[in-house]
Short mmCIF file of C-alpha atoms and ligand atoms in Angstrom, two decimals:
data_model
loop_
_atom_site.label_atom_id
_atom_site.label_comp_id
_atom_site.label_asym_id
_atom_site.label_seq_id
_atom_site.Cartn_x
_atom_site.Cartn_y
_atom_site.Cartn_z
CA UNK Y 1 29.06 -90.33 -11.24
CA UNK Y 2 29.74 -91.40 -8.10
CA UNK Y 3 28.57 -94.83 -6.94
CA UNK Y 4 25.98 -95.52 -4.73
CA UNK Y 5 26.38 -98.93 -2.53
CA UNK Y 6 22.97 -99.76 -0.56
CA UNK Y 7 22.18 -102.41 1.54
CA UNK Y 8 18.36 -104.19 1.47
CA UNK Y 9 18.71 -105.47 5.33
CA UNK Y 10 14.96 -106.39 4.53
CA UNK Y 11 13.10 -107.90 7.93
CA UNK Y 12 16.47 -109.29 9.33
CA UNK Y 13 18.26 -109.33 12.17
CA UNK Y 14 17.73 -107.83 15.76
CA UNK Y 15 19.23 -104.59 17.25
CA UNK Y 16 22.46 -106.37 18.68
CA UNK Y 17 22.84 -107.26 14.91
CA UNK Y 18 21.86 -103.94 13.64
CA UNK Y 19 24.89 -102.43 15.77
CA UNK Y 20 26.89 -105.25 15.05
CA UNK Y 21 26.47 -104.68 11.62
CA UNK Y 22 27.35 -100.92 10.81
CA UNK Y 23 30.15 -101.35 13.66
CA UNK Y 24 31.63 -103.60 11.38
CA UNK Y 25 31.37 -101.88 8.23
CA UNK Y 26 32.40 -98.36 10.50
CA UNK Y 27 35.53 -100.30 11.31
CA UNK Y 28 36.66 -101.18 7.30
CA UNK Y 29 35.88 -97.72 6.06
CA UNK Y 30 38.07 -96.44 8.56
CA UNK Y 31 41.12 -99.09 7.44
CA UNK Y 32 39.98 -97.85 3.66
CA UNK Y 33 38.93 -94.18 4.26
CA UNK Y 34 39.54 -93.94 0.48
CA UNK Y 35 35.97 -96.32 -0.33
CA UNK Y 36 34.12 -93.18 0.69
CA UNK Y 37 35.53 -91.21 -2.00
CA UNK Y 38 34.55 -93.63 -4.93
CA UNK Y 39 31.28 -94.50 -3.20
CA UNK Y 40 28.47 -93.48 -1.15
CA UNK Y 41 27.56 -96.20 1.43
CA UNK Y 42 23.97 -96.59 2.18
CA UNK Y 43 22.33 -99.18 4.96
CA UNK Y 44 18.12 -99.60 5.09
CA UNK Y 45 17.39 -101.77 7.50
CA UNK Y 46 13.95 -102.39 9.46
CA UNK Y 47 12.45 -99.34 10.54
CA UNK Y 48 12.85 -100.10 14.28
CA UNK Y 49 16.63 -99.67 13.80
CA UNK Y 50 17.15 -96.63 12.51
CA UNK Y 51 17.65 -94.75 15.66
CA UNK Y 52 19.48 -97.29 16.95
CA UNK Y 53 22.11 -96.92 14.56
CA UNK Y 54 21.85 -93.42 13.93
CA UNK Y 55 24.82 -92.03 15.82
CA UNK Y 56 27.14 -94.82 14.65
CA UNK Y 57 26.31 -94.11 11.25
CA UNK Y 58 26.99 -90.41 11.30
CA UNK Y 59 30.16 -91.08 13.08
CA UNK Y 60 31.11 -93.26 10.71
CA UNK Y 61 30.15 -91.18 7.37
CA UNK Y 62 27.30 -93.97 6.70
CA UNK Y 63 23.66 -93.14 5.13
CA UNK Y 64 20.62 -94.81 5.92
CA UNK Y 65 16.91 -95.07 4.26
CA UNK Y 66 14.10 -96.46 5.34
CA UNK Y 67 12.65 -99.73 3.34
CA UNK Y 68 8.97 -98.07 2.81
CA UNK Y 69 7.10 -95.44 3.89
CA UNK Y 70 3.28 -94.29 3.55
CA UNK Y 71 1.79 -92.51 0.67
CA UNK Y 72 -0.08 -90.26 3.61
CA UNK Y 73 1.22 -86.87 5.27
CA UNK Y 74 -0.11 -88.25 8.59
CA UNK Y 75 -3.51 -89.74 9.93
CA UNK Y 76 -5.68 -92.93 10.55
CA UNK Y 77 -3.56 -95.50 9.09
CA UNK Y 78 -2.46 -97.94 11.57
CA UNK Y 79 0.93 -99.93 11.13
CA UNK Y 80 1.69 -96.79 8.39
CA UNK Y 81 4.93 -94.84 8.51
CA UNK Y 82 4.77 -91.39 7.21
CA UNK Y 83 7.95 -90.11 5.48
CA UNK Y 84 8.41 -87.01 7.46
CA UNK Y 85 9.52 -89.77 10.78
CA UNK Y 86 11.76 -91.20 8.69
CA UNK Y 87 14.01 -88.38 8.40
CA UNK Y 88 13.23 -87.18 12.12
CA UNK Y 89 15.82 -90.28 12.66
CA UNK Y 90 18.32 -88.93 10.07
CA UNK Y 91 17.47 -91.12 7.15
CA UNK Y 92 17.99 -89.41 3.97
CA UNK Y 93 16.78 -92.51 1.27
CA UNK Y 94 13.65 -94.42 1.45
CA UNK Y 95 13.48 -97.74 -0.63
CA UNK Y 96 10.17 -97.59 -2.84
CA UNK Y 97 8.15 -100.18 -5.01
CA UNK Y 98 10.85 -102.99 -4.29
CA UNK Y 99 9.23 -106.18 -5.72
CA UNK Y 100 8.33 -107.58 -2.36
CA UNK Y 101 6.48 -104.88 -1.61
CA UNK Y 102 4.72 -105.24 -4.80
CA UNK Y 103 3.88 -109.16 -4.65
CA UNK Y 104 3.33 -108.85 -1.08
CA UNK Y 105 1.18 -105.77 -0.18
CA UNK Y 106 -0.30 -106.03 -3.98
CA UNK Y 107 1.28 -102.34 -4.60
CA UNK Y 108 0.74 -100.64 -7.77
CA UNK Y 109 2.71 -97.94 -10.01
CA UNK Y 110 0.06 -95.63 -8.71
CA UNK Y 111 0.23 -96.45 -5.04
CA UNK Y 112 4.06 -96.03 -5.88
CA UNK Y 113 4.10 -92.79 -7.42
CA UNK Y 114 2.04 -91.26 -4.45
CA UNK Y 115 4.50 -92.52 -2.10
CA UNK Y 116 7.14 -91.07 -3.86
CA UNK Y 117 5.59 -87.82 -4.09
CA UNK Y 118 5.27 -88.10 0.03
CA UNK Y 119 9.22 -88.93 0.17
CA UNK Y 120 9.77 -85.95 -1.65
CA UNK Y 121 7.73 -83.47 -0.02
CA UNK Y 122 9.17 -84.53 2.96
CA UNK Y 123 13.09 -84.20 1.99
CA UNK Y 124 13.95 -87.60 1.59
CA UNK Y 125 15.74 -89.71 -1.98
CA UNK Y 126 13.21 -92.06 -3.27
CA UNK Y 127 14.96 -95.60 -4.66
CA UNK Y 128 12.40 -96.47 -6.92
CA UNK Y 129 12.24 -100.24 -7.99
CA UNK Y 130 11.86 -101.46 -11.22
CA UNK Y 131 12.05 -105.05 -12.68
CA UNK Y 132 10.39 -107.28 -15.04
CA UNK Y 133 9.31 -111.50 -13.62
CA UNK Y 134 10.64 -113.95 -14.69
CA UNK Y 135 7.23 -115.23 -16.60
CA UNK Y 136 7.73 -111.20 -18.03
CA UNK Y 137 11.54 -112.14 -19.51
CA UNK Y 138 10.58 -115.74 -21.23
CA UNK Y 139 7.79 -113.89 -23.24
CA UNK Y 140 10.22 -110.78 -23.71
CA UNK Y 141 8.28 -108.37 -22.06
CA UNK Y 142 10.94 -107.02 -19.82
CA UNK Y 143 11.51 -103.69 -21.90
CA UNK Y 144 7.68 -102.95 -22.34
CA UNK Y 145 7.11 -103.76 -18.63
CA UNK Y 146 10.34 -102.35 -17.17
CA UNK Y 147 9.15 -98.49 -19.40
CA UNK Y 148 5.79 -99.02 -18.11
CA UNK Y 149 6.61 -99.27 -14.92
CA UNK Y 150 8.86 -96.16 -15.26
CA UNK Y 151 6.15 -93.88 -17.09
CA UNK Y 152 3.45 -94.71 -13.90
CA UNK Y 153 5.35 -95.25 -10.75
CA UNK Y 154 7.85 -91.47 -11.31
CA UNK Y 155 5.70 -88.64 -10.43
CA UNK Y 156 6.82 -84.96 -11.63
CA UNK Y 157 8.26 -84.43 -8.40
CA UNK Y 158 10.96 -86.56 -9.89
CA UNK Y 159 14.55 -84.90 -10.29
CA UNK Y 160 18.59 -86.15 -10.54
CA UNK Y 161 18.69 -85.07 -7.27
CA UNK Y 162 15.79 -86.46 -5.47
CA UNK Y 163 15.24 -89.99 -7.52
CA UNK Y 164 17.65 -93.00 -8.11
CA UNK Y 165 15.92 -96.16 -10.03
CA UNK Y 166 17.12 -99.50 -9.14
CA UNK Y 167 16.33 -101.84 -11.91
CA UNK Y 168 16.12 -105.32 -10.25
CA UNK Y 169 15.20 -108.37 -12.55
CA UNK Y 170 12.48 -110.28 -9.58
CA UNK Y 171 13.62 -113.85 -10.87
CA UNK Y 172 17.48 -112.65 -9.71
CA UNK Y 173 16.55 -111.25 -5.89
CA UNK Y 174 17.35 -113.43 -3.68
CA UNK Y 175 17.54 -116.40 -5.93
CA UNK Y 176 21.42 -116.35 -6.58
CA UNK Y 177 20.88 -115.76 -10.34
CA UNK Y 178 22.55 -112.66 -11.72
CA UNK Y 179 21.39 -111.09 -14.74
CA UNK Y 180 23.91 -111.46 -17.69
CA UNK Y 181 26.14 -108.01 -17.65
CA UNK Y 182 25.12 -107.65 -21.56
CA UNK Y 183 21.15 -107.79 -20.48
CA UNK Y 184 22.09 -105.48 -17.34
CA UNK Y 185 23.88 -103.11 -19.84
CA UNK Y 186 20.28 -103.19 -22.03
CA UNK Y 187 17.76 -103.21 -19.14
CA UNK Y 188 20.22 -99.80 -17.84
CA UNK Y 189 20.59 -98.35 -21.41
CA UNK Y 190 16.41 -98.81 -22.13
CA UNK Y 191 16.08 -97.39 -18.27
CA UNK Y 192 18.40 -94.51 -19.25
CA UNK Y 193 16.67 -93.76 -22.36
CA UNK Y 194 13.40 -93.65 -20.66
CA UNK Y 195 14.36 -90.95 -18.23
CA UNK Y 196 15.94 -88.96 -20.55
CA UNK Y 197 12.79 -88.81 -22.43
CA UNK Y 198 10.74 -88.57 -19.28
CA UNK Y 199 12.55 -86.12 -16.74
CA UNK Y 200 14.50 -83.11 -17.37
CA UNK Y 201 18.01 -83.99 -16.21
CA UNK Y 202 16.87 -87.70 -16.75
CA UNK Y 203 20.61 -88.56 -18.20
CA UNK Y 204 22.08 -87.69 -14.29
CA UNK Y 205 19.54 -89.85 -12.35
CA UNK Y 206 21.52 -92.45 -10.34
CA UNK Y 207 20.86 -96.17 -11.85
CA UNK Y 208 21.04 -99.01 -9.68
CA UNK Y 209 21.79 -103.08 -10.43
CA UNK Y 210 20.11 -105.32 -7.78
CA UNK Y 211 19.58 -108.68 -7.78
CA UNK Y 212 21.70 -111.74 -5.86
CA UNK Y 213 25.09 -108.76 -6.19
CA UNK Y 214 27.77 -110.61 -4.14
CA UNK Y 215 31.55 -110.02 -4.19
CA UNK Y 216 32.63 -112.01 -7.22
CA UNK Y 217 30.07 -110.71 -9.64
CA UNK Y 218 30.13 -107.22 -7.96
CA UNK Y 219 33.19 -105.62 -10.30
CA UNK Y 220 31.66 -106.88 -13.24
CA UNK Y 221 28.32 -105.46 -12.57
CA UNK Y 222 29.54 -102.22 -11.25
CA UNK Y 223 31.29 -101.76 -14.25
CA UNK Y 224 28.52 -102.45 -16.98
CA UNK Y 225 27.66 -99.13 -18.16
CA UNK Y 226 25.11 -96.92 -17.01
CA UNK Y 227 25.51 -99.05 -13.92
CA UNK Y 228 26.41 -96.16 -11.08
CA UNK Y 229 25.75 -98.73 -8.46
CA UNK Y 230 23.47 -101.55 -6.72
CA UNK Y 231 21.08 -102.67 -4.15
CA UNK Y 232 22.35 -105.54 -2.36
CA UNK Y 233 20.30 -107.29 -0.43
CA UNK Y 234 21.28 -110.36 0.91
CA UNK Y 235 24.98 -109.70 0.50
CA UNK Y 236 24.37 -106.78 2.65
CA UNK Y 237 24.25 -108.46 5.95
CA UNK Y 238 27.60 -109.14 6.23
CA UNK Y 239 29.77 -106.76 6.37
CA UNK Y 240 32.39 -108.37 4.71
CA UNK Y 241 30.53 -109.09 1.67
CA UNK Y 242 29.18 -105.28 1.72
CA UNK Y 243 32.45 -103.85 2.06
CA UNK Y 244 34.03 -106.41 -0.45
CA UNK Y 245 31.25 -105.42 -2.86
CA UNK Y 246 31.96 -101.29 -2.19
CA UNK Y 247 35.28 -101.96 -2.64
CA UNK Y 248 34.40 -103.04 -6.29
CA UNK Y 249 32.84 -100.44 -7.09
P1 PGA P 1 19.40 -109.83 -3.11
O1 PGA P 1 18.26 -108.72 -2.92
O2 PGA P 1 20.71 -109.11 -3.23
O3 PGA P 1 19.33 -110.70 -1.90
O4 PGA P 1 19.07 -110.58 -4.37
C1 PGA P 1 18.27 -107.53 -3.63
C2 PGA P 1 17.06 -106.72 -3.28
O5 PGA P 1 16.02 -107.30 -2.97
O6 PGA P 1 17.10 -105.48 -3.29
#
């Protein structure tokens, strides 16, 4: 399968950065055109950016997603993006149910699964988030939790096409703690298992790592089976480190 490489720019940066940014990771594919062919490169940053980097990023053979978008068509929800203007700026991915979103805006695997259903019907690949806490691992919840999760935030829109999971462990984002490659290889083979039993074509649904990725844990990672790539978010703001991490792959 070929690997996906996505970049979490979370609330970062301004628009000189934004440009800044995919400029420089437009300038490394083109010294190694050949990271294209073993990966697909994927940047989500802020909403506002998106069509300000749009034309760079098709020049340059790079995707973007959006980081959210509303479980609603269209209507009277102020500060709400809907997911049909996310791809009127060319995005193709939208990241769903990432942790922060969850502890911060106190989003559930139902509020989830409707906006995934909304990504869908509008066109656009939902990266659902899954992950057990770190108070979830020390009482060895994380496979109960992690399958929970799965069964209640996938609708049956849900397809290999349409749906990549990104199992990120919350104690490892942004902390600088990686996951053990043996526990990622569990957590993926447990994920895997789950959408076999749960989605017809489950076995060719793209599986993401995320959590503190950075270029000297990247190969092993990207390696761990059932691993067909990861959701970098940190890492992802330089381009160095992205590219380094691609490269990996
Ligand atoms: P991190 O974030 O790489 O900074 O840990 C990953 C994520 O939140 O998706």
């Amino acid at each position: 399968m070929k690997k996906l490489i996505a970049g979490n720019w979370k609330m970062n940066g301004n628009k000189e950065d934004a440009l800044k940014l995919v400029g420089s990771i437009g300038a490394a594919l083109f010294v190694e055109p050949e990271l294209k062919k073993s990966c697909d490169i994927l940047v989500c940053p802020p909403y506002l950016y998106l069509p300000v980097i749009k034309d760079l990023c098709t020049e340059q053979g790079v995707l973007m997603g959006a980081q959210d978008c509303s479980n609603h068509e269209n209507g009277a929800f102020t500060g709400d993006i809907a997911a049909d203007m996310i791809t009127d700026f060319g995005a193709k991915y939208v990241i769903l149910g990432h942790s922060e979103r969850r502890q911060h805006h106190k989003e559930s695997d139902e509020m989830i699964s409707s906006k995934v259903s909304a990504a869908h019907k509008a066109g656009l690949i939902a990266i659902v988030c899954v992950g057990e806490t770190e108070e979830d691992r020390e009482r060895d919840k994380q496979d109960a939790i992690v399958k929970n999760q799965l069964k209640k935030a996938l609708p049956d829109s849900v397809d290999q096409n349409n749906t990549v999971i990104a199992y990120e462990p919350v104690w490892a984002i942004g902390t600088g703690k990686t996951a053990k490659p043996s526990d990622v290889e569990k957590m993926h083979a447990l994920v895997r298992e789950q959408l076999k039993d749960q989605i017809d074509g489950g076995e060719r649904i793209r599986l993401l790592y995320g959590g503190s990725m950075k270029p000297d844990n990247a190969k092993e990672l990207l390696n761990t089976k059932n691993v067909d790539g990861g959701l970098i978010g940190g890492a992802s703001l330089k381009a160095e480190d992205f590219i380094a991490i691609a490269s990996a792959a």
